[in-house]
CSV table of C-alpha atoms in Angstrom, one decimal:
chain,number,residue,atom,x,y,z
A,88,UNK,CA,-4.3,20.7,-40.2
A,89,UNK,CA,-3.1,22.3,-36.8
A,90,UNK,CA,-5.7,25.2,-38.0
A,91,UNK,CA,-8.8,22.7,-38.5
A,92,UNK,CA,-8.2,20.7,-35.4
A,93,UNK,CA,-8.4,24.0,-33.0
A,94,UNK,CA,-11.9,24.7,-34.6
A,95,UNK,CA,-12.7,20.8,-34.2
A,96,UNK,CA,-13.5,21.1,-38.3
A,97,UNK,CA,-13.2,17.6,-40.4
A,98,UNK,CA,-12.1,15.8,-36.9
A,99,UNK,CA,-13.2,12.2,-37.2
A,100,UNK,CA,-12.4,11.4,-33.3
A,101,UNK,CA,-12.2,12.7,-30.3
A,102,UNK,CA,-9.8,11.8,-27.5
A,103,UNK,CA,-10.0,12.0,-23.9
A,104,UNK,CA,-8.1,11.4,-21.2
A,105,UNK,CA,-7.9,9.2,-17.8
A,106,UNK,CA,-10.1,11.4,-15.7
A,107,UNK,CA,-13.8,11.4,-15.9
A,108,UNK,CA,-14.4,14.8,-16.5
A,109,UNK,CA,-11.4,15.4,-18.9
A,110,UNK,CA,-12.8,17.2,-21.8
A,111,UNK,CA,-12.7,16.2,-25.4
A,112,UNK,CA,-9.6,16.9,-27.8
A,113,UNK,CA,-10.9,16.7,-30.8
A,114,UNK,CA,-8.5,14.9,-34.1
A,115,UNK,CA,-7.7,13.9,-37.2
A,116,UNK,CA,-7.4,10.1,-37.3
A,117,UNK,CA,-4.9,10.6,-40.3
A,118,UNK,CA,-2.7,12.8,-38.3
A,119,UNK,CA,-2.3,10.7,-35.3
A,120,UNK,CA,-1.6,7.4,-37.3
A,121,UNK,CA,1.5,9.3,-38.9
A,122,UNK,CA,2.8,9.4,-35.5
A,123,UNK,CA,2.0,6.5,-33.3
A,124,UNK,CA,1.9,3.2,-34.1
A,125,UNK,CA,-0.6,2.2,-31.5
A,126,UNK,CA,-3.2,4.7,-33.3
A,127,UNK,CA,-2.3,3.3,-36.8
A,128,UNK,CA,-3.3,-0.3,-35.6
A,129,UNK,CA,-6.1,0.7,-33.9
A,130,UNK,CA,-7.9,2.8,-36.5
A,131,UNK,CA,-6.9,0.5,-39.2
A,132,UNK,CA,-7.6,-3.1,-38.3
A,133,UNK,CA,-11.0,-4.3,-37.1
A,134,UNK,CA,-10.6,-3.1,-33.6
A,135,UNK,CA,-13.8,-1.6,-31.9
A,136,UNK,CA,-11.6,1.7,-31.6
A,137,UNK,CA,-11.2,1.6,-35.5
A,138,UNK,CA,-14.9,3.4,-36.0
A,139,UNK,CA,-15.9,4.7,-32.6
A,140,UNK,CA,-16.2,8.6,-32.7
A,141,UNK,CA,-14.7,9.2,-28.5
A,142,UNK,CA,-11.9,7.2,-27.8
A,143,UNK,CA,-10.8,7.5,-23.7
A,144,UNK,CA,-7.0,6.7,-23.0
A,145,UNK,CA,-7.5,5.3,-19.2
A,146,UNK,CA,-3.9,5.3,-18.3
A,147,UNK,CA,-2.5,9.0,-19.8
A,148,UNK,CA,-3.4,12.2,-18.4
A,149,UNK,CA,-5.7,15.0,-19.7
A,150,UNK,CA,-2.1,17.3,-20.1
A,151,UNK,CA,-0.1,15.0,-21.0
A,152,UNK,CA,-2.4,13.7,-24.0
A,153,UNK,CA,-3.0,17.2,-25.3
A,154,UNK,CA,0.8,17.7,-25.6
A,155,UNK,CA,1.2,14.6,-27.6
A,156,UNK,CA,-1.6,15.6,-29.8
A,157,UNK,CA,0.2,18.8,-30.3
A,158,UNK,CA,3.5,17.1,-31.0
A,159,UNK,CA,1.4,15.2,-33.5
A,160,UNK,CA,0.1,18.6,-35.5
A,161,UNK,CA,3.1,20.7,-34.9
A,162,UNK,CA,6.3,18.5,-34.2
A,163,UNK,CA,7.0,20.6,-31.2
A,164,UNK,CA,6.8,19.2,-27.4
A,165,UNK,CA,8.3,20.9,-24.4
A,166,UNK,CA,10.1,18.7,-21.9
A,167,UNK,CA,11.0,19.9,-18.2
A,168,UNK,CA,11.5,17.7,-14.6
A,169,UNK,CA,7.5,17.9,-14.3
A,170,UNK,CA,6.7,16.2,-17.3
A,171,UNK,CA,9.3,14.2,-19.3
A,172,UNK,CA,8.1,11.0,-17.1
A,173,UNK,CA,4.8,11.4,-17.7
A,174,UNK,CA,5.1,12.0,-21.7
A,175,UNK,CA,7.9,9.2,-21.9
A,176,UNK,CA,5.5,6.5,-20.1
A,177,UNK,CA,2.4,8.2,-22.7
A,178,UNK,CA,4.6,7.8,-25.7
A,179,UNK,CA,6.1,4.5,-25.1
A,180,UNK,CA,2.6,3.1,-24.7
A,181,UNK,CA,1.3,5.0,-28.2
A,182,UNK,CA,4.5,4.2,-29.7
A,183,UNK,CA,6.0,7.6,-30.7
A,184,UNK,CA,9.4,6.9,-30.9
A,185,UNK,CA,10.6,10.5,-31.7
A,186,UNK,CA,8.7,11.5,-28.8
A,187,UNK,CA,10.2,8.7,-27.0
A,188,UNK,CA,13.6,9.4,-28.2
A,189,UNK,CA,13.4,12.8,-27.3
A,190,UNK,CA,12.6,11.7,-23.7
A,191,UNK,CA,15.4,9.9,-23.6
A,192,UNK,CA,17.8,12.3,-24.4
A,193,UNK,CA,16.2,15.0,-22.1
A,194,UNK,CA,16.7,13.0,-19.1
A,195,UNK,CA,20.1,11.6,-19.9
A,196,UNK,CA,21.5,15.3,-20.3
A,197,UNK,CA,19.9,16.6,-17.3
A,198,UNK,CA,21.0,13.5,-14.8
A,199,UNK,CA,21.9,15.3,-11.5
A,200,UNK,CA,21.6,13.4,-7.5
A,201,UNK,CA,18.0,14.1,-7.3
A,202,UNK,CA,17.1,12.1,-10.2
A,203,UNK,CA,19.7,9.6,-10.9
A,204,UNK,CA,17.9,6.6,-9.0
A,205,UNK,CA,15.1,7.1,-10.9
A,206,UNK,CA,16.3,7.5,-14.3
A,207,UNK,CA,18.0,4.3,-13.3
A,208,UNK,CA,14.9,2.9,-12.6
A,209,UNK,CA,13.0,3.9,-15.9
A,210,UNK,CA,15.9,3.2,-17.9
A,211,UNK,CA,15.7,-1.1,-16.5
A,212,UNK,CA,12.1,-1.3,-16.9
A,213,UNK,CA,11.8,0.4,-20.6
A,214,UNK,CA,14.8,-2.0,-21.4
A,215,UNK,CA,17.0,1.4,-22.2
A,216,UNK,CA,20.5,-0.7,-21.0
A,217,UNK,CA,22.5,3.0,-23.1
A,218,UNK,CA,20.6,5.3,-20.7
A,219,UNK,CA,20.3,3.3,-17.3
A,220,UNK,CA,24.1,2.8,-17.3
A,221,UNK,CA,24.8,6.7,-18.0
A,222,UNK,CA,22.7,6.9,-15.3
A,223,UNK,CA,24.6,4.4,-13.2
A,224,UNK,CA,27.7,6.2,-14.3
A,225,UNK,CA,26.7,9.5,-12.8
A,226,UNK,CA,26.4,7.9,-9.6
A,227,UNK,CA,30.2,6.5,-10.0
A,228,UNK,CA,31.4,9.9,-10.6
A,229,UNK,CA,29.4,11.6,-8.1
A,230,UNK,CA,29.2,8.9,-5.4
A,231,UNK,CA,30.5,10.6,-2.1
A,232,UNK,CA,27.4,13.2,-2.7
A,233,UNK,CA,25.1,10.6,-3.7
A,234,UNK,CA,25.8,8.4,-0.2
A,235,UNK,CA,25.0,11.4,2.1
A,236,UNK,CA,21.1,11.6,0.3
A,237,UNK,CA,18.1,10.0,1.2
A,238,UNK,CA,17.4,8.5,-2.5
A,239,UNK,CA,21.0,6.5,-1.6
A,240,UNK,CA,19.4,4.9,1.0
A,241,UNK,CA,16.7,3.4,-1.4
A,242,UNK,CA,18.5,1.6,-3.6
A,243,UNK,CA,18.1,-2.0,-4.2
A,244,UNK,CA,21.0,-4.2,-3.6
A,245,UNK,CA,21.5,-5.2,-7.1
A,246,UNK,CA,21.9,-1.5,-7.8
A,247,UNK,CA,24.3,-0.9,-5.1
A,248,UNK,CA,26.6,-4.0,-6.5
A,249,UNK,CA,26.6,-2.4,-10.0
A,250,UNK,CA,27.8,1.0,-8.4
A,251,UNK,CA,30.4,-0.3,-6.2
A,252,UNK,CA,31.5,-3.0,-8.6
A,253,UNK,CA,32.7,-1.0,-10.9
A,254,UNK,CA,36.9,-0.4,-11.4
A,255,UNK,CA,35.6,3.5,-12.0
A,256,UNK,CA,33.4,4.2,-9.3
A,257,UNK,CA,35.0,7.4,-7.9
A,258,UNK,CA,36.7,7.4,-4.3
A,259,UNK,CA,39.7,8.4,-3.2
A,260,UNK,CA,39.6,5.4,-0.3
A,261,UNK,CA,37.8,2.2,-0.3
A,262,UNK,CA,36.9,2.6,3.2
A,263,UNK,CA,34.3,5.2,2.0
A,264,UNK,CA,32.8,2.4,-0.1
A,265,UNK,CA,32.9,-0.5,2.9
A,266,UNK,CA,31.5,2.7,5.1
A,267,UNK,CA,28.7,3.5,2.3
A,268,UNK,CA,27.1,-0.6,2.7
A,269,UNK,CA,27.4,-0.5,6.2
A,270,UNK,CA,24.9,2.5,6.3
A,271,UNK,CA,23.0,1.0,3.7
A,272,UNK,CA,22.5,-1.9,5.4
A,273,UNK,CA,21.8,0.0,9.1
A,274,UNK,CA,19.1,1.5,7.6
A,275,UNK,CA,17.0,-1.6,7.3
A,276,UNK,CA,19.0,-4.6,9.0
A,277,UNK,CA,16.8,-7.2,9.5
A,278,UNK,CA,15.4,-6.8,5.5
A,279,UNK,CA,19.0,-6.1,3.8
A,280,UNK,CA,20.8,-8.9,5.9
A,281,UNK,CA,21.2,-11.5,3.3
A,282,UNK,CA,22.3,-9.4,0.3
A,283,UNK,CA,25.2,-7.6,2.7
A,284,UNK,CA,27.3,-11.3,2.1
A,285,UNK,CA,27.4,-10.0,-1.7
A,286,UNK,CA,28.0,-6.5,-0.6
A,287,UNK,CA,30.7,-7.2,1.0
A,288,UNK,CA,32.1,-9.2,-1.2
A,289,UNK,CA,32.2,-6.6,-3.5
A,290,UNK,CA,34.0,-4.0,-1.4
A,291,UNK,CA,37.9,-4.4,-2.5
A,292,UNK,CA,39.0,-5.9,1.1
A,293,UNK,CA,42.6,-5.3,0.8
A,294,UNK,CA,42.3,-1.8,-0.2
A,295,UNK,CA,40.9,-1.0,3.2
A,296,UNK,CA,43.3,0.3,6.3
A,297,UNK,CA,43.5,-1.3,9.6
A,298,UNK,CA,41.0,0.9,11.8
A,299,UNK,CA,37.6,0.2,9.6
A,300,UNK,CA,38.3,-3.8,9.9
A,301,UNK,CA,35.8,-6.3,11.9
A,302,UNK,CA,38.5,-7.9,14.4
A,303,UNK,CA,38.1,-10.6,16.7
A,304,UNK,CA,40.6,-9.4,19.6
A,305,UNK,CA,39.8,-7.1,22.6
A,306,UNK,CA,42.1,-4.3,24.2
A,307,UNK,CA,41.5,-2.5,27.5
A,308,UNK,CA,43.2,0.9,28.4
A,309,UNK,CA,44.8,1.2,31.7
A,310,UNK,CA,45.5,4.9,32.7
A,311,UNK,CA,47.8,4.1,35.1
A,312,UNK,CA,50.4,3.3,32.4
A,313,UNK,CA,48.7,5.6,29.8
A,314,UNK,CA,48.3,2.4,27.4
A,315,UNK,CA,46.4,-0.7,25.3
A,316,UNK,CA,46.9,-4.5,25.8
A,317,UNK,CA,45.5,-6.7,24.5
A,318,UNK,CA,43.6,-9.0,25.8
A,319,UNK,CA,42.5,-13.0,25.6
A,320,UNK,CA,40.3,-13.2,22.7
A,321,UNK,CA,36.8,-14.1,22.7
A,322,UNK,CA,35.8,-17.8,21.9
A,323,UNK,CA,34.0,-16.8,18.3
A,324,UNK,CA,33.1,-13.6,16.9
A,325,UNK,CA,30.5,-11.6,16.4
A,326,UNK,CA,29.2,-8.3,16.0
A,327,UNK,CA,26.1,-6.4,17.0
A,328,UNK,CA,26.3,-8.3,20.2
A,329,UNK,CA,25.7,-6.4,23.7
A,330,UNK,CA,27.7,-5.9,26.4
A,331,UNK,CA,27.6,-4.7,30.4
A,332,UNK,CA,29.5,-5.4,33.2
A,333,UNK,CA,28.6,-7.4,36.1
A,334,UNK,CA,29.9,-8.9,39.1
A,335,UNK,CA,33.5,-8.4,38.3
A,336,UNK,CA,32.7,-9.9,34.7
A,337,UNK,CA,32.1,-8.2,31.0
A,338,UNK,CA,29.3,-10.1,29.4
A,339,UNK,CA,28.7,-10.1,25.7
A,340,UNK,CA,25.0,-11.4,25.2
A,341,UNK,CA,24.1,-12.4,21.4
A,342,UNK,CA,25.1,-11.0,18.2
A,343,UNK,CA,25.8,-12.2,14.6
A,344,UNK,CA,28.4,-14.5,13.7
A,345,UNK,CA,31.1,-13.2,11.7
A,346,UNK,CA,32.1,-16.4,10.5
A,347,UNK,CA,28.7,-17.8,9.5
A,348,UNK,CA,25.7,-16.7,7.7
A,349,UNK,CA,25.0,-13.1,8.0
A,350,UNK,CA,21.7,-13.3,8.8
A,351,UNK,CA,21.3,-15.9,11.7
A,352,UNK,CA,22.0,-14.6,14.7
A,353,UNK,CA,23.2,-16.4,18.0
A,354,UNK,CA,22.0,-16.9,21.1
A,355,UNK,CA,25.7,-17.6,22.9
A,356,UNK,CA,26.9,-15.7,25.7
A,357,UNK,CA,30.1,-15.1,27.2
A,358,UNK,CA,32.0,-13.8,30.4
A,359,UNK,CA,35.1,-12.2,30.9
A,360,UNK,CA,37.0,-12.6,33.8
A,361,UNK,CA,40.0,-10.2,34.6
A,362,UNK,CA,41.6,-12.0,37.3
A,363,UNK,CA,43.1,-14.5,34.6
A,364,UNK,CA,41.9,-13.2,31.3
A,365,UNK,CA,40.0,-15.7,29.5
A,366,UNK,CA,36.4,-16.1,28.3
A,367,UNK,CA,34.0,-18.5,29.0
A,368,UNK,CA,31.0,-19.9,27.8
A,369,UNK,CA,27.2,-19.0,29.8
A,370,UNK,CA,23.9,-20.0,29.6
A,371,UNK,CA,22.3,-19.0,26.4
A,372,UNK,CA,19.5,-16.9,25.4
A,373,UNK,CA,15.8,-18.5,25.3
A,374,UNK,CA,16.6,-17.1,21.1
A,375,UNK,CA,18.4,-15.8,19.0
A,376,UNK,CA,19.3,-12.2,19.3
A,377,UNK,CA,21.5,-9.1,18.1
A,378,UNK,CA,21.2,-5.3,18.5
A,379,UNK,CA,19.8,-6.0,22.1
A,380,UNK,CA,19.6,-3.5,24.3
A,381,UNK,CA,21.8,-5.0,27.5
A,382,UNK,CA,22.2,-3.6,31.2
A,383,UNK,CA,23.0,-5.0,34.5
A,384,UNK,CA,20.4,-4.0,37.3
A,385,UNK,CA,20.5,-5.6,40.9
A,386,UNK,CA,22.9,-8.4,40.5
A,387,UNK,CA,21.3,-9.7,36.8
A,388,UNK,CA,21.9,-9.1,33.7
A,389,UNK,CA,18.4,-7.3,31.7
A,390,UNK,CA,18.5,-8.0,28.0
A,391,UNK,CA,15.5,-6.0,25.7
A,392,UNK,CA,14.5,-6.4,22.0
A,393,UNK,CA,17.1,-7.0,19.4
A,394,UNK,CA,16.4,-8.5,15.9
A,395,UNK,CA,16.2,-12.1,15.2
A,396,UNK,CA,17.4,-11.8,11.7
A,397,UNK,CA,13.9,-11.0,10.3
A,398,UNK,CA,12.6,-8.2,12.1
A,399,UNK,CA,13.0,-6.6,15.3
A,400,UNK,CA,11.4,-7.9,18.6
A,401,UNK,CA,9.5,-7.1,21.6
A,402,UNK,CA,10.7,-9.8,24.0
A,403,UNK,CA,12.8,-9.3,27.3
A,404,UNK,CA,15.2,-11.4,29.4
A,405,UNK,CA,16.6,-12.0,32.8
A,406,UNK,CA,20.1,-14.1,33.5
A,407,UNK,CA,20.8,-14.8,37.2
A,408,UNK,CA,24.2,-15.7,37.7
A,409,UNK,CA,23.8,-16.8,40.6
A,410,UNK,CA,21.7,-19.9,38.7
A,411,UNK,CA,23.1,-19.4,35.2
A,412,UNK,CA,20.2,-19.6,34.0
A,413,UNK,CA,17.9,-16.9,31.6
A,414,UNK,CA,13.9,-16.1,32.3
A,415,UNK,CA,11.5,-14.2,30.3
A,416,UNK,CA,9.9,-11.2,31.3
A,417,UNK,CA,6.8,-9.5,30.2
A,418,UNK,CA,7.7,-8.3,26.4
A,419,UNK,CA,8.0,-4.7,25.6
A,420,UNK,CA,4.9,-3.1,24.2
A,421,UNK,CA,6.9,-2.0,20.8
A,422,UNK,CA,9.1,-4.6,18.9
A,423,UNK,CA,12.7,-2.4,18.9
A,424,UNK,CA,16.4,-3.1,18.2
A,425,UNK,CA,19.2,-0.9,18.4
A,426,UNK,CA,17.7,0.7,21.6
A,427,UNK,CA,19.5,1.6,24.6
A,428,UNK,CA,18.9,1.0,28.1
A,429,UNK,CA,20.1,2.3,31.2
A,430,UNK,CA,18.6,2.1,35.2
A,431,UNK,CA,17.0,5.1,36.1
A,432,UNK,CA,17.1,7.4,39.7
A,433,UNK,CA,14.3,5.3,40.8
A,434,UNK,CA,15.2,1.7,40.1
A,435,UNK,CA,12.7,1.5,36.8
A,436,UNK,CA,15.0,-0.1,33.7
A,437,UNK,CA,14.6,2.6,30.6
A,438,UNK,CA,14.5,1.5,27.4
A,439,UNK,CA,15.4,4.6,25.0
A,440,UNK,CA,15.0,5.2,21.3
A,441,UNK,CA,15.9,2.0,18.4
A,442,UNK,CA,14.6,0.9,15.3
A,443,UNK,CA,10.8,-0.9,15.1
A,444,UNK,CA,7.3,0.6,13.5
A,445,UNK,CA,9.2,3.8,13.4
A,446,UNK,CA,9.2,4.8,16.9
A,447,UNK,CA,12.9,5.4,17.2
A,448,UNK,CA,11.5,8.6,19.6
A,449,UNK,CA,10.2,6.5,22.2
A,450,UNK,CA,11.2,5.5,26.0
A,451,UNK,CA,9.2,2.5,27.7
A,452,UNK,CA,10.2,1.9,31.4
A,453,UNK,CA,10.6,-1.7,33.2
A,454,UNK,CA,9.4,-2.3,36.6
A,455,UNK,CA,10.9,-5.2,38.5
A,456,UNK,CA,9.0,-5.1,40.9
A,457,UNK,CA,5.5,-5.7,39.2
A,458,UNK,CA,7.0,-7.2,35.6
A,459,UNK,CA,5.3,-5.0,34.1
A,460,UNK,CA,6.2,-1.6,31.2
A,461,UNK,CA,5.5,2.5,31.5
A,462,UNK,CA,5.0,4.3,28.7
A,463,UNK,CA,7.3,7.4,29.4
A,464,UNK,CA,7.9,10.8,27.3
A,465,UNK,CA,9.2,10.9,24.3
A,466,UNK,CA,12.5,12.2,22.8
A,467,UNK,CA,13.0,15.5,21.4
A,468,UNK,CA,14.8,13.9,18.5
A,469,UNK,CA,14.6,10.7,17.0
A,470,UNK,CA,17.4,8.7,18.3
A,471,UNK,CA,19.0,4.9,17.2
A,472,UNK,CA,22.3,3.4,18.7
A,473,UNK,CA,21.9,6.0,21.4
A,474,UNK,CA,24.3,6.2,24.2
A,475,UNK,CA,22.9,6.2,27.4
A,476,UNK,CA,23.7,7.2,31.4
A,477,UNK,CA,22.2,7.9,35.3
A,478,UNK,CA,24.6,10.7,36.3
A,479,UNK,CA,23.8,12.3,39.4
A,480,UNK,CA,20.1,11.1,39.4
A,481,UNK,CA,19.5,12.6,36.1
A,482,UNK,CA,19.1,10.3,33.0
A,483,UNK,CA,21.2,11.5,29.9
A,484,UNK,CA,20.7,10.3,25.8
A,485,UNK,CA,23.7,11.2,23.9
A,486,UNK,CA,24.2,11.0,19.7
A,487,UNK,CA,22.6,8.6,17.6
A,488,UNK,CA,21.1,8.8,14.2
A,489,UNK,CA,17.6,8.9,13.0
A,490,UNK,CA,17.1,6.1,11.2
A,491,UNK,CA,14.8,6.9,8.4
A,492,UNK,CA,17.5,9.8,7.6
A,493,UNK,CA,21.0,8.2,8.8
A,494,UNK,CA,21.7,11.5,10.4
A,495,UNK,CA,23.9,11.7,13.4
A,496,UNK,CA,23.5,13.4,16.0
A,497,UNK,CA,25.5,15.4,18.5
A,498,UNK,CA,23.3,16.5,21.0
A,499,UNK,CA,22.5,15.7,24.0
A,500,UNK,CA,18.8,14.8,26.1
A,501,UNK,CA,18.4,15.1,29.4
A,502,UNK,CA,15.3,13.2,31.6
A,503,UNK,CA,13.2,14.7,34.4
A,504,UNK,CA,11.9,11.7,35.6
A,505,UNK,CA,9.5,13.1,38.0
A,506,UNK,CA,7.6,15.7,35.6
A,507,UNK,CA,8.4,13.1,32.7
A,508,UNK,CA,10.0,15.4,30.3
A,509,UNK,CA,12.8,15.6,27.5
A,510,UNK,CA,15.0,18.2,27.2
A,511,UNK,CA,18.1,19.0,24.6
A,512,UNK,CA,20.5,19.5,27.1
A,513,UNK,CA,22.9,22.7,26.1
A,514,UNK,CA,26.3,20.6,25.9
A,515,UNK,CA,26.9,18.8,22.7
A,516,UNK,CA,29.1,16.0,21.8
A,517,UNK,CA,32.3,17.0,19.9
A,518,UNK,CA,31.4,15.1,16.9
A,519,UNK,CA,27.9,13.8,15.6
A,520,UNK,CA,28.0,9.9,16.6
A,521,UNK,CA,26.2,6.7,16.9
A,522,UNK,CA,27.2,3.0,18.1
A,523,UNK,CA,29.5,4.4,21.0
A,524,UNK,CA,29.8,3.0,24.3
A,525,UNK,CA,28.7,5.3,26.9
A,526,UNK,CA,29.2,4.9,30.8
A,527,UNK,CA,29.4,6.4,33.9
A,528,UNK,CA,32.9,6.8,35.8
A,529,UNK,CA,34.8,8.3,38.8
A,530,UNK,CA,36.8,10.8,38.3
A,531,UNK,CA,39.2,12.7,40.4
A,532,UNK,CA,38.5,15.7,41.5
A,533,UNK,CA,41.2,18.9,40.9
């Protein structure tokens, strides 16, 4: 039969492919209803396909229809990475099962980091529950390789529960696991923030040492006596809030509230006065904020961007202490969070880097003065949760990630703000880094 159907002789219908100019594979309607169900009802029952001589298949491929029809004539099919997708999808939908079965088994044998998502994927939708756990099983077992790759960072959060769920998920320390959600979660904030409560709750909490723990309490080092204290505790907690000094007083602007719902925001703000350690409550923000970019310029506190527990934002703000009170500026042209800002040798406020429309390369300047935003060169590198300093009339980027990737960095950018230019500076930070404090301080001189 193999022998008649490559000279087209006796062939009673000829199948074609999805694409317009696909040629012709000529068959044996006998053949293919040995095979495939779909074929069997369709040239059997009173179907209009049952006597029309050219029959088109609009969702398989020219290739991946002749291999099927081979399969059919000679019970042979070669599966690699390229095409076992394809043919599985084709012979699901023509209801080969061998062909389908074989499918399966190819992909389940040759899981590897590349490929396991997917699989995954496949598996749930073609209602394979034996293959999409082996597949959810090679993640366990390989899951300190898996978090470092890109297809990590696309999983859904039901996927990620299923993973870090199990009692056999590899680790040697659950703070890997708590550290794995946490990027997860940075790489898309405002759109992950309501599944990280689950996520969380997932993580075995009691398993995980001191130093990884969200805490409530502040320290301050004092190098006179080469120690910590610790310090009067803020009035609630948060995270992702901002912070700069001003006046004498450490202000922490915003944040999300690590008692309450994970995605809401606040728009509280308080001060910290060292004479007698203890907080106090200030004006709020105009809205609710985290991942703001925060700095203190000419006796005011600055306060850019931020997320709003949906998406990022391009609005700006002004406190006066002097009034206690908070005014809007003009809004930044590019909705950003997890930027940085510092003040510049000239008195402009630079807004570097962050998260939003994937421009986590840009620098936008403020000018008091006029209220009004400079678009300013670029960064080398892409840059989120930068830290950020004016040393010596020079403006300096260290560390951050790129977003898209959640790669640290550990270099270092350095502004010419007169021939508007960014350049990799030729120190590097010890360690790649991102979510640090940076500042500027005195130091004695040998």
């Amino acid at each position: 039969m193999h022998e008649l159907q490559k000279t087209g002789t006796y062939c009673d219908v000829v199948l074609k492919g999805s694409e317009e100019a696909s040629v012709g594979i000529p068959c044996h309607r006998i053949v293919l209803t040995v095979h495939s169900e779909y074929f069997r009802a369709a040239f059997t029952q009173e179907w209009k396909e049952s006597t029309q001589q050219v029959y088109q298949l609009r969702n398989i491929d020219s290739q991946t229809l002749n291999e099927l029809v081979e399969y059919a004539y000679t019970l042979n099919i070669s599966l690699n990475g390229d095409n076992v997708e394809h043919i599985l999808i084709a012979a699901q939908f023509l209801q080969i099962a061998t062909v389908v079965r074989f499918c399966w088994d190819y992909v389940e044998k040759h899981l590897h980091l590349s490929n396991c998502l997917l699989v995954h994927a496949l598996a749930s939708n073609y209602h394979n529950p034996n293959v999409a756990d082996a597949a959810l099983g090679f993640i366990r077992r390989h899951f300190l390789e898996f978090v470092e790759g890109h297809d990590f960072l696309q999983m859904d959060a039901q996927q990620l529960i299923l993973v870090i769920g199990s009692d056999v998920l590899d680790v040697p320390s659950e703070d890997q696991v708590f550290q794995a959600v946490m990027r997860w979660w940075e790489y898309d904030r405002p759109g992950r923030l309501a599944h990280l409560q689950s996520l969380l709750q997932t993580v075995r909490v009691p398993f995980l040492t001191s130093h990884v723990m969200t805490v409530q309490r502040n320290s301050r080092y004092t190098d006179l006596c080469n120690e910590w204290r610790r310090l009067a505790s803020m009035q609630k907690g948060h995270h992702s809030q901002a912070f700069a000094t001003l006046n004498d007083h450490i202000y922490a602007v915003g944040g999300y509230d690590l008692g309450g719902a994970f995605n809401q925001p606040l728009p509280s703000v308080e001060a910290y006065d060292a004479t007698d350690d203890s907080w106090s409550a200030v004006a709020s923000l105009p809205a609710r904020r985290a991942s703001m970019a925060l700095v203190a310029c000419a006796g005011r506190l600055y306060a850019f961007g931020g997320e709003n527990g949906a998406r990022e934002c391009k609005a700006a703000f002004c406190y006066d202490p002097s009034t206690n009170s908070w005014s809007r500026l003009a809004s930044m042209p590019i909705a950003r969070s997890q930027c940085a800002a510092c003040v510049g040798p000239s008195g402009l406020i630079y807004v570097v880097g962050g998260i939003g429309q994937g421009r986590d390369h840009c620098v936008e300047a403020y000018d008091r003065a006029t209220n009004q935003w400079i678009r300013k060169g670029d960064l080398v590198h892409p840059r989120s949760q930068p830290g950020c300093a004016c040393v010596d009339g020079k403006l300096y980027v260290l560390g951050g990630h790129h977003h898209e990737e959640v790669n640290s960095h550990d270099s270092i950018e350095v502004y010419d703000e007169d021939a508007d230019r960014w350049a990799l500076h030729e120190c590097r930070l010890p360690q790649a880094r991102y979510a640090f404090g940076c500042l500027v301080m005195k130091m004695k001189r040998e």
